[in-house]
């Protein structure tokens, strides 16, 4: 892409993990990116991985409507429009807690971040894409293998990821008249700091603890970029990208 053809993206949760990998992939391939996350210093570290590429770092708690409004306002002020939202920010919540012991505050935190935050970002991106000229854009939601099948003791995370699938379908339908394409990527065992424990051993559905295969997070980033760079007349509605031998098919 030349500068005049540069596409504009917002990536939430861009300070680490999958969000960082996707943001850097976009920056290195000609995109301008608004990096959103709770800590500006980690967002600046992400930007430094693609020196010279156009980006802004915006401190954002996606569960706060005012933060989300400020994020998209800053993006349009800086870059003029919005072509892509990678709706990625999320949290696992407390790991390994049985449902009967999960505190309500922990449940609420996961729902506020993974579902309410995803809705707020998608809603604001949708409004921006509907109102801009030329009209349209793309939203890619980060689902999970847990949007299909749960892990033990993951009720809050699994419930929000199943809900994201409904959000994706509804946004995809409602976006049709406005050239807003909406899809979802469901990711399994991409190697990041958050998933490091999986290579050493995690609880399985049969009660055993076992290490699981991992894949390079760069494969996820390349898949997101492929989805993002399709013309708006084409859409990857759902993509599942996972470590080949992870216990997903046949989980349980």
JSON list of C-alpha atoms in Angstrom, two decimals, residues 24-236:
[
{"chain": "A", "resi": 24, "resn": "UNK", "atom": "CA", "xyz": [2.60, -5.21, 14.30]},
{"chain": "A", "resi": 25, "resn": "UNK", "atom": "CA", "xyz": [1.60, -7.29, 11.27]},
{"chain": "A", "resi": 26, "resn": "UNK", "atom": "CA", "xyz": [-0.69, -4.48, 10.10]},
{"chain": "A", "resi": 27, "resn": "UNK", "atom": "CA", "xyz": [1.85, -1.74, 10.78]},
{"chain": "A", "resi": 28, "resn": "UNK", "atom": "CA", "xyz": [4.58, -3.58, 8.90]},
{"chain": "A", "resi": 29, "resn": "UNK", "atom": "CA", "xyz": [2.34, -4.03, 5.85]},
{"chain": "A", "resi": 30, "resn": "UNK", "atom": "CA", "xyz": [1.20, -0.46, 5.31]},
{"chain": "A", "resi": 31, "resn": "UNK", "atom": "CA", "xyz": [-1.68, 0.05, 7.73]},
{"chain": "A", "resi": 32, "resn": "UNK", "atom": "CA", "xyz": [-2.06, 2.96, 10.12]},
{"chain": "A", "resi": 33, "resn": "UNK", "atom": "CA", "xyz": [-3.09, 1.65, 13.53]},
{"chain": "A", "resi": 34, "resn": "UNK", "atom": "CA", "xyz": [-4.66, 3.07, 16.68]},
{"chain": "A", "resi": 35, "resn": "UNK", "atom": "CA", "xyz": [-3.31, 0.92, 19.51]},
{"chain": "A", "resi": 36, "resn": "UNK", "atom": "CA", "xyz": [-5.74, 0.56, 22.41]},
{"chain": "A", "resi": 37, "resn": "UNK", "atom": "CA", "xyz": [-5.09, -0.93, 25.84]},
{"chain": "A", "resi": 38, "resn": "UNK", "atom": "CA", "xyz": [-5.01, -0.25, 29.55]},
{"chain": "A", "resi": 39, "resn": "UNK", "atom": "CA", "xyz": [-1.30, 0.68, 29.69]},
{"chain": "A", "resi": 40, "resn": "UNK", "atom": "CA", "xyz": [0.18, 3.28, 27.37]},
{"chain": "A", "resi": 41, "resn": "UNK", "atom": "CA", "xyz": [3.73, 2.06, 28.02]},
{"chain": "A", "resi": 42, "resn": "UNK", "atom": "CA", "xyz": [2.99, -1.41, 26.59]},
{"chain": "A", "resi": 43, "resn": "UNK", "atom": "CA", "xyz": [1.22, 0.16, 23.61]},
{"chain": "A", "resi": 44, "resn": "UNK", "atom": "CA", "xyz": [4.33, 2.24, 22.94]},
{"chain": "A", "resi": 45, "resn": "UNK", "atom": "CA", "xyz": [6.40, -0.95, 23.10]},
{"chain": "A", "resi": 46, "resn": "UNK", "atom": "CA", "xyz": [4.13, -2.42, 20.42]},
{"chain": "A", "resi": 47, "resn": "UNK", "atom": "CA", "xyz": [4.58, 0.66, 18.23]},
{"chain": "A", "resi": 48, "resn": "UNK", "atom": "CA", "xyz": [8.36, 0.43, 18.62]},
{"chain": "A", "resi": 49, "resn": "UNK", "atom": "CA", "xyz": [8.29, -3.03, 16.99]},
{"chain": "A", "resi": 50, "resn": "UNK", "atom": "CA", "xyz": [7.31, -1.32, 13.71]},
{"chain": "A", "resi": 51, "resn": "UNK", "atom": "CA", "xyz": [9.46, 1.83, 13.76]},
{"chain": "A", "resi": 52, "resn": "UNK", "atom": "CA", "xyz": [8.33, 4.59, 11.46]},
{"chain": "A", "resi": 53, "resn": "UNK", "atom": "CA", "xyz": [4.87, 3.11, 10.86]},
{"chain": "A", "resi": 54, "resn": "UNK", "atom": "CA", "xyz": [1.98, 5.51, 11.59]},
{"chain": "A", "resi": 55, "resn": "UNK", "atom": "CA", "xyz": [0.31, 4.72, 14.89]},
{"chain": "A", "resi": 56, "resn": "UNK", "atom": "CA", "xyz": [-1.19, 6.28, 17.98]},
{"chain": "A", "resi": 57, "resn": "UNK", "atom": "CA", "xyz": [-1.40, 4.81, 21.48]},
{"chain": "A", "resi": 58, "resn": "UNK", "atom": "CA", "xyz": [-4.68, 5.43, 23.31]},
{"chain": "A", "resi": 59, "resn": "UNK", "atom": "CA", "xyz": [-5.19, 4.30, 26.89]},
{"chain": "A", "resi": 60, "resn": "UNK", "atom": "CA", "xyz": [-8.53, 2.49, 26.83]},
{"chain": "A", "resi": 61, "resn": "UNK", "atom": "CA", "xyz": [-10.63, 0.43, 29.20]},
{"chain": "A", "resi": 62, "resn": "UNK", "atom": "CA", "xyz": [-13.06, -1.10, 26.72]},
{"chain": "A", "resi": 63, "resn": "UNK", "atom": "CA", "xyz": [-15.67, -1.57, 29.45]},
{"chain": "A", "resi": 64, "resn": "UNK", "atom": "CA", "xyz": [-15.96, 2.21, 29.87]},
{"chain": "A", "resi": 65, "resn": "UNK", "atom": "CA", "xyz": [-18.15, 3.90, 27.23]},
{"chain": "A", "resi": 66, "resn": "UNK", "atom": "CA", "xyz": [-16.30, 7.19, 27.60]},
{"chain": "A", "resi": 67, "resn": "UNK", "atom": "CA", "xyz": [-12.95, 5.51, 26.95]},
{"chain": "A", "resi": 68, "resn": "UNK", "atom": "CA", "xyz": [-14.29, 3.80, 23.84]},
{"chain": "A", "resi": 69, "resn": "UNK", "atom": "CA", "xyz": [-15.74, 7.05, 22.50]},
{"chain": "A", "resi": 70, "resn": "UNK", "atom": "CA", "xyz": [-12.40, 8.79, 23.09]},
{"chain": "A", "resi": 71, "resn": "UNK", "atom": "CA", "xyz": [-10.51, 5.97, 21.30]},
{"chain": "A", "resi": 72, "resn": "UNK", "atom": "CA", "xyz": [-12.52, 6.19, 18.09]},
{"chain": "A", "resi": 73, "resn": "UNK", "atom": "CA", "xyz": [-12.62, 9.96, 18.24]},
{"chain": "A", "resi": 74, "resn": "UNK", "atom": "CA", "xyz": [-8.82, 10.07, 18.47]},
{"chain": "A", "resi": 75, "resn": "UNK", "atom": "CA", "xyz": [-8.53, 7.61, 15.58]},
{"chain": "A", "resi": 76, "resn": "UNK", "atom": "CA", "xyz": [-10.69, 9.67, 13.24]},
{"chain": "A", "resi": 77, "resn": "UNK", "atom": "CA", "xyz": [-9.03, 12.92, 14.35]},
{"chain": "A", "resi": 78, "resn": "UNK", "atom": "CA", "xyz": [-5.59, 11.50, 13.58]},
{"chain": "A", "resi": 79, "resn": "UNK", "atom": "CA", "xyz": [-6.24, 9.37, 10.48]},
{"chain": "A", "resi": 80, "resn": "UNK", "atom": "CA", "xyz": [-9.50, 10.67, 9.02]},
{"chain": "A", "resi": 81, "resn": "UNK", "atom": "CA", "xyz": [-11.55, 7.45, 8.88]},
{"chain": "A", "resi": 82, "resn": "UNK", "atom": "CA", "xyz": [-11.79, 3.84, 10.08]},
{"chain": "A", "resi": 83, "resn": "UNK", "atom": "CA", "xyz": [-11.45, 0.75, 7.90]},
{"chain": "A", "resi": 84, "resn": "UNK", "atom": "CA", "xyz": [-10.97, -2.02, 10.47]},
{"chain": "A", "resi": 85, "resn": "UNK", "atom": "CA", "xyz": [-11.69, -2.83, 14.08]},
{"chain": "A", "resi": 86, "resn": "UNK", "atom": "CA", "xyz": [-9.92, -5.87, 15.46]},
{"chain": "A", "resi": 87, "resn": "UNK", "atom": "CA", "xyz": [-12.08, -6.39, 18.54]},
{"chain": "A", "resi": 88, "resn": "UNK", "atom": "CA", "xyz": [-9.53, -8.30, 20.58]},
{"chain": "A", "resi": 89, "resn": "UNK", "atom": "CA", "xyz": [-9.38, -7.07, 24.19]},
{"chain": "A", "resi": 90, "resn": "UNK", "atom": "CA", "xyz": [-10.33, -9.79, 26.65]},
{"chain": "A", "resi": 91, "resn": "UNK", "atom": "CA", "xyz": [-9.54, -11.61, 29.87]},
{"chain": "A", "resi": 92, "resn": "UNK", "atom": "CA", "xyz": [-9.65, -15.23, 30.98]},
{"chain": "A", "resi": 93, "resn": "UNK", "atom": "CA", "xyz": [-10.67, -14.23, 34.49]},
{"chain": "A", "resi": 94, "resn": "UNK", "atom": "CA", "xyz": [-9.67, -16.37, 37.46]},
{"chain": "A", "resi": 95, "resn": "UNK", "atom": "CA", "xyz": [-8.44, -19.71, 36.15]},
{"chain": "A", "resi": 96, "resn": "UNK", "atom": "CA", "xyz": [-9.43, -23.07, 37.55]},
{"chain": "A", "resi": 97, "resn": "UNK", "atom": "CA", "xyz": [-12.28, -21.83, 39.74]},
{"chain": "A", "resi": 98, "resn": "UNK", "atom": "CA", "xyz": [-15.29, -24.17, 39.87]},
{"chain": "A", "resi": 99, "resn": "UNK", "atom": "CA", "xyz": [-18.58, -22.54, 38.93]},
{"chain": "A", "resi": 100, "resn": "UNK", "atom": "CA", "xyz": [-19.99, -22.86, 42.44]},
{"chain": "A", "resi": 101, "resn": "UNK", "atom": "CA", "xyz": [-17.02, -20.94, 43.84]},
{"chain": "A", "resi": 102, "resn": "UNK", "atom": "CA", "xyz": [-16.73, -18.18, 41.22]},
{"chain": "A", "resi": 103, "resn": "UNK", "atom": "CA", "xyz": [-17.25, -14.77, 42.85]},
{"chain": "A", "resi": 104, "resn": "UNK", "atom": "CA", "xyz": [-19.85, -12.58, 41.19]},
{"chain": "A", "resi": 105, "resn": "UNK", "atom": "CA", "xyz": [-17.32, -9.75, 40.89]},
{"chain": "A", "resi": 106, "resn": "UNK", "atom": "CA", "xyz": [-15.03, -12.04, 38.88]},
{"chain": "A", "resi": 107, "resn": "UNK", "atom": "CA", "xyz": [-17.92, -13.08, 36.62]},
{"chain": "A", "resi": 108, "resn": "UNK", "atom": "CA", "xyz": [-18.89, -9.44, 36.11]},
{"chain": "A", "resi": 109, "resn": "UNK", "atom": "CA", "xyz": [-15.32, -8.40, 35.26]},
{"chain": "A", "resi": 110, "resn": "UNK", "atom": "CA", "xyz": [-15.07, -11.03, 32.52]},
{"chain": "A", "resi": 111, "resn": "UNK", "atom": "CA", "xyz": [-18.48, -10.11, 31.10]},
{"chain": "A", "resi": 112, "resn": "UNK", "atom": "CA", "xyz": [-17.72, -6.38, 31.21]},
{"chain": "A", "resi": 113, "resn": "UNK", "atom": "CA", "xyz": [-14.44, -6.84, 29.35]},
{"chain": "A", "resi": 114, "resn": "UNK", "atom": "CA", "xyz": [-15.13, -9.66, 26.91]},
{"chain": "A", "resi": 115, "resn": "UNK", "atom": "CA", "xyz": [-18.75, -8.98, 26.00]},
{"chain": "A", "resi": 116, "resn": "UNK", "atom": "CA", "xyz": [-19.74, -5.46, 27.01]},
{"chain": "A", "resi": 117, "resn": "UNK", "atom": "CA", "xyz": [-16.37, -4.11, 25.87]},
{"chain": "A", "resi": 118, "resn": "UNK", "atom": "CA", "xyz": [-16.63, -5.90, 22.54]},
{"chain": "A", "resi": 119, "resn": "UNK", "atom": "CA", "xyz": [-20.14, -4.51, 22.05]},
{"chain": "A", "resi": 120, "resn": "UNK", "atom": "CA", "xyz": [-19.13, -0.94, 22.89]},
{"chain": "A", "resi": 121, "resn": "UNK", "atom": "CA", "xyz": [-16.19, -1.05, 20.48]},
{"chain": "A", "resi": 122, "resn": "UNK", "atom": "CA", "xyz": [-18.24, -2.68, 17.72]},
{"chain": "A", "resi": 123, "resn": "UNK", "atom": "CA", "xyz": [-21.11, -0.24, 18.18]},
{"chain": "A", "resi": 124, "resn": "UNK", "atom": "CA", "xyz": [-18.83, 2.78, 17.98]},
{"chain": "A", "resi": 125, "resn": "UNK", "atom": "CA", "xyz": [-16.94, 1.38, 15.00]},
{"chain": "A", "resi": 126, "resn": "UNK", "atom": "CA", "xyz": [-20.26, 0.61, 13.29]},
{"chain": "A", "resi": 127, "resn": "UNK", "atom": "CA", "xyz": [-21.47, 4.19, 13.75]},
{"chain": "A", "resi": 128, "resn": "UNK", "atom": "CA", "xyz": [-18.18, 5.55, 12.42]},
{"chain": "A", "resi": 129, "resn": "UNK", "atom": "CA", "xyz": [-18.19, 3.27, 9.37]},
{"chain": "A", "resi": 130, "resn": "UNK", "atom": "CA", "xyz": [-21.86, 4.02, 8.61]},
{"chain": "A", "resi": 131, "resn": "UNK", "atom": "CA", "xyz": [-21.36, 7.79, 8.73]},
{"chain": "A", "resi": 132, "resn": "UNK", "atom": "CA", "xyz": [-18.01, 8.16, 6.93]},
{"chain": "A", "resi": 133, "resn": "UNK", "atom": "CA", "xyz": [-17.39, 8.69, 3.22]},
{"chain": "A", "resi": 134, "resn": "UNK", "atom": "CA", "xyz": [-16.81, 6.38, 1.50]},
{"chain": "A", "resi": 135, "resn": "UNK", "atom": "CA", "xyz": [-19.12, 4.35, 3.67]},
{"chain": "A", "resi": 136, "resn": "UNK", "atom": "CA", "xyz": [-18.21, 0.98, 5.17]},
{"chain": "A", "resi": 137, "resn": "UNK", "atom": "CA", "xyz": [-15.45, -0.99, 6.82]},
{"chain": "A", "resi": 138, "resn": "UNK", "atom": "CA", "xyz": [-14.76, -4.28, 8.56]},
{"chain": "A", "resi": 139, "resn": "UNK", "atom": "CA", "xyz": [-15.03, -5.58, 12.12]},
{"chain": "A", "resi": 140, "resn": "UNK", "atom": "CA", "xyz": [-13.19, -8.77, 13.14]},
{"chain": "A", "resi": 141, "resn": "UNK", "atom": "CA", "xyz": [-14.11, -10.14, 16.56]},
{"chain": "A", "resi": 142, "resn": "UNK", "atom": "CA", "xyz": [-11.64, -12.33, 18.42]},
{"chain": "A", "resi": 143, "resn": "UNK", "atom": "CA", "xyz": [-13.68, -15.33, 19.51]},
{"chain": "A", "resi": 144, "resn": "UNK", "atom": "CA", "xyz": [-11.95, -18.44, 20.77]},
{"chain": "A", "resi": 145, "resn": "UNK", "atom": "CA", "xyz": [-12.03, -22.20, 20.59]},
{"chain": "A", "resi": 146, "resn": "UNK", "atom": "CA", "xyz": [-14.11, -21.63, 23.73]},
{"chain": "A", "resi": 147, "resn": "UNK", "atom": "CA", "xyz": [-16.81, -20.16, 21.48]},
{"chain": "A", "resi": 148, "resn": "UNK", "atom": "CA", "xyz": [-17.29, -23.80, 20.41]},
{"chain": "A", "resi": 149, "resn": "UNK", "atom": "CA", "xyz": [-16.28, -26.00, 23.37]},
{"chain": "A", "resi": 150, "resn": "UNK", "atom": "CA", "xyz": [-15.39, -25.15, 26.97]},
{"chain": "A", "resi": 151, "resn": "UNK", "atom": "CA", "xyz": [-12.42, -25.97, 29.09]},
{"chain": "A", "resi": 152, "resn": "UNK", "atom": "CA", "xyz": [-13.05, -27.14, 32.66]},
{"chain": "A", "resi": 153, "resn": "UNK", "atom": "CA", "xyz": [-13.82, -24.37, 35.16]},
{"chain": "A", "resi": 154, "resn": "UNK", "atom": "CA", "xyz": [-14.17, -21.61, 32.53]},
{"chain": "A", "resi": 155, "resn": "UNK", "atom": "CA", "xyz": [-17.84, -20.66, 32.79]},
{"chain": "A", "resi": 156, "resn": "UNK", "atom": "CA", "xyz": [-17.42, -16.88, 32.53]},
{"chain": "A", "resi": 157, "resn": "UNK", "atom": "CA", "xyz": [-14.90, -16.95, 29.68]},
{"chain": "A", "resi": 158, "resn": "UNK", "atom": "CA", "xyz": [-16.84, -19.60, 27.75]},
{"chain": "A", "resi": 159, "resn": "UNK", "atom": "CA", "xyz": [-20.17, -17.83, 28.17]},
{"chain": "A", "resi": 160, "resn": "UNK", "atom": "CA", "xyz": [-18.78, -14.54, 26.86]},
{"chain": "A", "resi": 161, "resn": "UNK", "atom": "CA", "xyz": [-17.10, -16.21, 23.89]},
{"chain": "A", "resi": 162, "resn": "UNK", "atom": "CA", "xyz": [-20.31, -17.98, 22.92]},
{"chain": "A", "resi": 163, "resn": "UNK", "atom": "CA", "xyz": [-22.06, -14.61, 23.17]},
{"chain": "A", "resi": 164, "resn": "UNK", "atom": "CA", "xyz": [-19.47, -13.07, 20.85]},
{"chain": "A", "resi": 165, "resn": "UNK", "atom": "CA", "xyz": [-20.59, -15.46, 18.13]},
{"chain": "A", "resi": 166, "resn": "UNK", "atom": "CA", "xyz": [-24.11, -14.05, 18.40]},
{"chain": "A", "resi": 167, "resn": "UNK", "atom": "CA", "xyz": [-22.73, -10.52, 18.37]},
{"chain": "A", "resi": 168, "resn": "UNK", "atom": "CA", "xyz": [-20.77, -11.32, 15.21]},
{"chain": "A", "resi": 169, "resn": "UNK", "atom": "CA", "xyz": [-23.79, -12.77, 13.40]},
{"chain": "A", "resi": 170, "resn": "UNK", "atom": "CA", "xyz": [-26.09, -9.92, 14.36]},
{"chain": "A", "resi": 171, "resn": "UNK", "atom": "CA", "xyz": [-23.59, -7.21, 13.41]},
{"chain": "A", "resi": 172, "resn": "UNK", "atom": "CA", "xyz": [-22.89, -8.98, 10.13]},
{"chain": "A", "resi": 173, "resn": "UNK", "atom": "CA", "xyz": [-26.57, -8.96, 9.24]},
{"chain": "A", "resi": 174, "resn": "UNK", "atom": "CA", "xyz": [-27.21, -5.38, 10.33]},
{"chain": "A", "resi": 175, "resn": "UNK", "atom": "CA", "xyz": [-24.09, -4.10, 8.59]},
{"chain": "A", "resi": 176, "resn": "UNK", "atom": "CA", "xyz": [-25.07, -5.27, 5.11]},
{"chain": "A", "resi": 177, "resn": "UNK", "atom": "CA", "xyz": [-26.83, -2.08, 3.97]},
{"chain": "A", "resi": 178, "resn": "UNK", "atom": "CA", "xyz": [-23.82, 0.03, 4.95]},
{"chain": "A", "resi": 179, "resn": "UNK", "atom": "CA", "xyz": [-20.96, -2.05, 3.50]},
{"chain": "A", "resi": 180, "resn": "UNK", "atom": "CA", "xyz": [-19.87, -3.09, 6.99]},
{"chain": "A", "resi": 181, "resn": "UNK", "atom": "CA", "xyz": [-18.45, -6.63, 6.88]},
{"chain": "A", "resi": 182, "resn": "UNK", "atom": "CA", "xyz": [-18.21, -8.49, 10.19]},
{"chain": "A", "resi": 183, "resn": "UNK", "atom": "CA", "xyz": [-16.38, -11.75, 10.86]},
{"chain": "A", "resi": 184, "resn": "UNK", "atom": "CA", "xyz": [-14.86, -13.72, 13.71]},
{"chain": "A", "resi": 185, "resn": "UNK", "atom": "CA", "xyz": [-11.58, -15.53, 14.24]},
{"chain": "A", "resi": 186, "resn": "UNK", "atom": "CA", "xyz": [-11.57, -18.38, 16.76]},
{"chain": "A", "resi": 187, "resn": "UNK", "atom": "CA", "xyz": [-8.05, -19.05, 17.99]},
{"chain": "A", "resi": 188, "resn": "UNK", "atom": "CA", "xyz": [-6.64, -22.11, 19.74]},
{"chain": "A", "resi": 189, "resn": "UNK", "atom": "CA", "xyz": [-3.30, -22.27, 21.54]},
{"chain": "A", "resi": 190, "resn": "UNK", "atom": "CA", "xyz": [-1.39, -19.38, 20.00]},
{"chain": "A", "resi": 191, "resn": "UNK", "atom": "CA", "xyz": [1.87, -18.98, 21.92]},
{"chain": "A", "resi": 192, "resn": "UNK", "atom": "CA", "xyz": [1.76, -15.79, 24.01]},
{"chain": "A", "resi": 193, "resn": "UNK", "atom": "CA", "xyz": [2.58, -14.86, 27.59]},
{"chain": "A", "resi": 194, "resn": "UNK", "atom": "CA", "xyz": [-1.05, -15.52, 28.53]},
{"chain": "A", "resi": 195, "resn": "UNK", "atom": "CA", "xyz": [-0.98, -19.07, 27.17]},
{"chain": "A", "resi": 196, "resn": "UNK", "atom": "CA", "xyz": [2.49, -20.12, 28.33]},
{"chain": "A", "resi": 197, "resn": "UNK", "atom": "CA", "xyz": [1.00, -22.46, 30.95]},
{"chain": "A", "resi": 198, "resn": "UNK", "atom": "CA", "xyz": [-0.60, -24.62, 28.28]},
{"chain": "A", "resi": 199, "resn": "UNK", "atom": "CA", "xyz": [2.73, -25.97, 27.12]},
{"chain": "A", "resi": 200, "resn": "UNK", "atom": "CA", "xyz": [3.56, -27.13, 30.65]},
{"chain": "A", "resi": 201, "resn": "UNK", "atom": "CA", "xyz": [0.22, -28.68, 31.55]},
{"chain": "A", "resi": 202, "resn": "UNK", "atom": "CA", "xyz": [-3.45, -27.70, 31.83]},
{"chain": "A", "resi": 203, "resn": "UNK", "atom": "CA", "xyz": [-6.54, -29.45, 33.13]},
{"chain": "A", "resi": 204, "resn": "UNK", "atom": "CA", "xyz": [-8.31, -31.64, 30.56]},
{"chain": "A", "resi": 205, "resn": "UNK", "atom": "CA", "xyz": [-11.97, -32.66, 30.40]},
{"chain": "A", "resi": 206, "resn": "UNK", "atom": "CA", "xyz": [-11.16, -36.13, 31.78]},
{"chain": "A", "resi": 207, "resn": "UNK", "atom": "CA", "xyz": [-9.61, -34.63, 34.92]},
{"chain": "A", "resi": 208, "resn": "UNK", "atom": "CA", "xyz": [-6.01, -35.21, 33.89]},
{"chain": "A", "resi": 209, "resn": "UNK", "atom": "CA", "xyz": [-3.41, -32.48, 33.48]},
{"chain": "A", "resi": 210, "resn": "UNK", "atom": "CA", "xyz": [-1.48, -32.54, 30.22]},
{"chain": "A", "resi": 211, "resn": "UNK", "atom": "CA", "xyz": [0.69, -30.22, 28.11]},
{"chain": "A", "resi": 212, "resn": "UNK", "atom": "CA", "xyz": [-0.82, -29.05, 24.84]},
{"chain": "A", "resi": 213, "resn": "UNK", "atom": "CA", "xyz": [0.73, -28.22, 21.46]},
{"chain": "A", "resi": 214, "resn": "UNK", "atom": "CA", "xyz": [1.15, -24.54, 20.61]},
{"chain": "A", "resi": 215, "resn": "UNK", "atom": "CA", "xyz": [1.46, -22.55, 17.40]},
{"chain": "A", "resi": 216, "resn": "UNK", "atom": "CA", "xyz": [3.26, -19.33, 16.51]},
{"chain": "A", "resi": 217, "resn": "UNK", "atom": "CA", "xyz": [1.07, -16.29, 17.13]},
{"chain": "A", "resi": 218, "resn": "UNK", "atom": "CA", "xyz": [2.34, -14.91, 13.82]},
{"chain": "A", "resi": 219, "resn": "UNK", "atom": "CA", "xyz": [0.04, -17.38, 12.06]},
{"chain": "A", "resi": 220, "resn": "UNK", "atom": "CA", "xyz": [-2.93, -15.72, 13.73]},
{"chain": "A", "resi": 221, "resn": "UNK", "atom": "CA", "xyz": [-1.71, -12.26, 12.73]},
{"chain": "A", "resi": 222, "resn": "UNK", "atom": "CA", "xyz": [-1.35, -13.28, 9.10]},
{"chain": "A", "resi": 223, "resn": "UNK", "atom": "CA", "xyz": [-4.85, -14.75, 9.10]},
{"chain": "A", "resi": 224, "resn": "UNK", "atom": "CA", "xyz": [-6.35, -11.57, 10.54]},
{"chain": "A", "resi": 225, "resn": "UNK", "atom": "CA", "xyz": [-4.57, -9.50, 7.89]},
{"chain": "A", "resi": 226, "resn": "UNK", "atom": "CA", "xyz": [-5.92, -11.77, 5.15]},
{"chain": "A", "resi": 227, "resn": "UNK", "atom": "CA", "xyz": [-9.43, -11.30, 6.50]},
{"chain": "A", "resi": 228, "resn": "UNK", "atom": "CA", "xyz": [-8.88, -7.55, 6.82]},
{"chain": "A", "resi": 229, "resn": "UNK", "atom": "CA", "xyz": [-7.58, -7.01, 3.30]},
{"chain": "A", "resi": 230, "resn": "UNK", "atom": "CA", "xyz": [-10.41, -8.71, 1.45]},
{"chain": "A", "resi": 231, "resn": "UNK", "atom": "CA", "xyz": [-12.62, -6.34, -0.55]},
{"chain": "A", "resi": 232, "resn": "UNK", "atom": "CA", "xyz": [-15.80, -5.46, 1.31]},
{"chain": "A", "resi": 233, "resn": "UNK", "atom": "CA", "xyz": [-17.73, -7.55, -1.20]},
{"chain": "A", "resi": 234, "resn": "UNK", "atom": "CA", "xyz": [-16.10, -10.65, 0.37]},
{"chain": "A", "resi": 235, "resn": "UNK", "atom": "CA", "xyz": [-16.06, -11.76, 3.98]},
{"chain": "A", "resi": 236, "resn": "UNK", "atom": "CA", "xyz": [-14.58, -14.53, 6.09]}
]
